[in-house]
């Protein structure tokens, strides 16, 4: 799951810089033949804790240098995964296991760049990091616009299923739109509106910029507010400043607004006052149906962005076990292989972010699941597709590229399971479903859970939008039914009290920390059972002709129906 996403990126490229190589890292075709040995790891057909431990301990060893994209540790990781695919007899999709992902790093020059608001002739230059953090997704060294009219568009949401349109009756072409974070459901806690407390995709900052771009705006500023954003201004300062890695999109980012940014809450209030407007009152109006966008009369925005651009390349690692009857229909298992790499500025002696839980466990799980399928007496009738994606910690990049440039038609993916960070916790009675109540995949999961004497439960903090912060969302927002489930907290021994304490300890002491390391003392009975349950979800699809869908009313259902109907 990604929060402090840019440290790795910086160290990855600085690692390259450190080695004095200016040429960007590329994925070579020869990697194929240099596939590393799976180091004589014996493995049995069954999904076992020992097999999982073998793979996790390897990927999380210092040798793999925290598996940052576009680094030697990343290359080693890709080769290791490909070697397992080869061992299991998985075929490449196309002529290679490696599917290149073009990356671009953009670093705003905060000395020479500026974002100012002119109010009735008075120019207010917003202070970087104090008032505003801004950047451009245009892959250009210089981007600017002048005197762009400003408009407050409430939550900036266009949701036909809720008859909601915050851009109703206003043309924002070339204008600067100012937007609230999260959604009216969170603001009103009305369960019938935008899923109530649970964040919808409309509430995510990514959606806000995407919708503003669709409307032709020149710039889009999201107003930061700690509770609805689910993190403080410090996270905004840290995550969106410095080198930003992203996918190199085919249009070079031209389809995005020229400037994206966050406004601090104080700065936003001051900007609204300078237009004679009351942000708090407008915020109240914005959460009610029928809200109309408000021109911030007398206010214009001007910005100049100078950005250093650097290109690189990484790869998703994909392998397929061809189905016997319907080889062109795919059951997908996905897990990100990347982690935060080595950070030389990290306090303490240990600079390597080994990422044992996040996400060596997920990679181990999909390999073990593939082994089970590959050694089953009866071959699945549908194909089982494994995709180990890169760049998750940098913003779900590998999975986003998979969604944009799919290696198999998305309409032919029956459903997918994303595995991200399974805690090596003791056996539990429950299974946590992130984004609970979304699709018929949960019905399949429920059957498998019952089979293991377990029950399903929603994640405890739906307002934080965890459903939108891991790789499954990249395919979900393309319509593909995706499941993200995790080990439970209702421990068979010690109950929820023990379970909450266990996950709290991980989050506080090991999450995105060099201490996220494999330990020989790990007892993997709990993880083994969870991975077997997830295998059974895939099994139910791979040996059937069912097409599970999003539930009626779900935000992705219409997309899927259109996808399935398309030729
Ligand atoms: Zn992760």
PDB file of N, CA, C and O and ligand atoms in Angstrom, residues 1 336 358-359 392-393 420-421 470 512, ligand 1:
ATOM      1  N   UNK A   1       0.865  -1.195   0.000  1.00  0.00           N
ATOM      2  CA  UNK A   1       0.000   0.000   0.000  1.00  0.00           C
ATOM      3  C   UNK A   1       0.889   1.228   0.000  1.00  0.00           C
ATOM      4  O   UNK A   1       1.886   1.263   0.663  1.00  0.00           O
ATOM      5  N   UNK A 336       2.415  -6.734  -6.086  1.00  0.00           N
ATOM      6  CA  UNK A 336       3.537  -5.875  -6.482  1.00  0.00           C
ATOM      7  C   UNK A 336       4.847  -6.427  -5.923  1.00  0.00           C
ATOM      8  O   UNK A 336       4.914  -6.869  -4.774  1.00  0.00           O
ATOM      9  N   UNK A 358       5.605  -6.437   3.076  1.00  0.00           N
ATOM     10  CA  UNK A 358       5.158  -5.568   1.964  1.00  0.00           C
ATOM     11  C   UNK A 358       6.187  -5.536   0.830  1.00  0.00           C
ATOM     12  O   UNK A 358       7.021  -4.634   0.770  1.00  0.00           O
ATOM     13  N   UNK A 359       6.210  -6.343  -0.069  1.00  0.00           N
ATOM     14  CA  UNK A 359       5.157  -7.310  -0.389  1.00  0.00           C
ATOM     15  C   UNK A 359       5.754  -8.630  -0.862  1.00  0.00           C
ATOM     16  O   UNK A 359       5.263  -9.268  -1.794  1.00  0.00           O
ATOM     17  N   UNK A 392       4.461  -0.048  -7.392  1.00  0.00           N
ATOM     18  CA  UNK A 392       3.284   0.163  -6.531  1.00  0.00           C
ATOM     19  C   UNK A 392       3.566   1.246  -5.516  1.00  0.00           C
ATOM     20  O   UNK A 392       2.755   2.145  -5.300  1.00  0.00           O
ATOM     21  N   UNK A 393       4.742   1.189  -4.930  1.00  0.00           N
ATOM     22  CA  UNK A 393       5.073   2.159  -3.888  1.00  0.00           C
ATOM     23  C   UNK A 393       5.220   3.565  -4.464  1.00  0.00           C
ATOM     24  O   UNK A 393       5.233   4.548  -3.732  1.00  0.00           O
ATOM     25  N   UNK A 420      -1.560  -8.033  -1.296  1.00  0.00           N
ATOM     26  CA  UNK A 420      -0.614  -6.997  -0.875  1.00  0.00           C
ATOM     27  C   UNK A 420      -0.470  -7.009   0.642  1.00  0.00           C
ATOM     28  O   UNK A 420      -1.387  -6.645   1.363  1.00  0.00           O
ATOM     29  N   UNK A 421       0.690  -7.486   1.105  1.00  0.00           N
ATOM     30  CA  UNK A 421       1.046  -7.430   2.523  1.00  0.00           C
ATOM     31  C   UNK A 421       0.160  -8.317   3.390  1.00  0.00           C
ATOM     32  O   UNK A 421      -0.764  -7.842   4.034  1.00  0.00           O
ATOM     33  N   UNK A 470      -4.161   0.375  -3.472  1.00  0.00           N
ATOM     34  CA  UNK A 470      -3.301  -0.719  -3.893  1.00  0.00           C
ATOM     35  C   UNK A 470      -3.697  -1.111  -5.306  1.00  0.00           C
ATOM     36  O   UNK A 470      -4.647  -0.599  -5.859  1.00  0.00           O
ATOM     37  N   UNK A 512       6.626   0.095   6.055  1.00  0.00           N
ATOM     38  CA  UNK A 512       7.483   1.044   5.338  1.00  0.00           C
ATOM     39  C   UNK A 512       8.664   1.460   6.182  1.00  0.00           C
ATOM     40  O   UNK A 512       9.016   2.643   6.270  1.00  0.00           O
TER      41      UNK A 512
HETATM   42 ZN1  LIG B   1       2.418  -2.977  -0.606  1.00  0.00          ZN
END
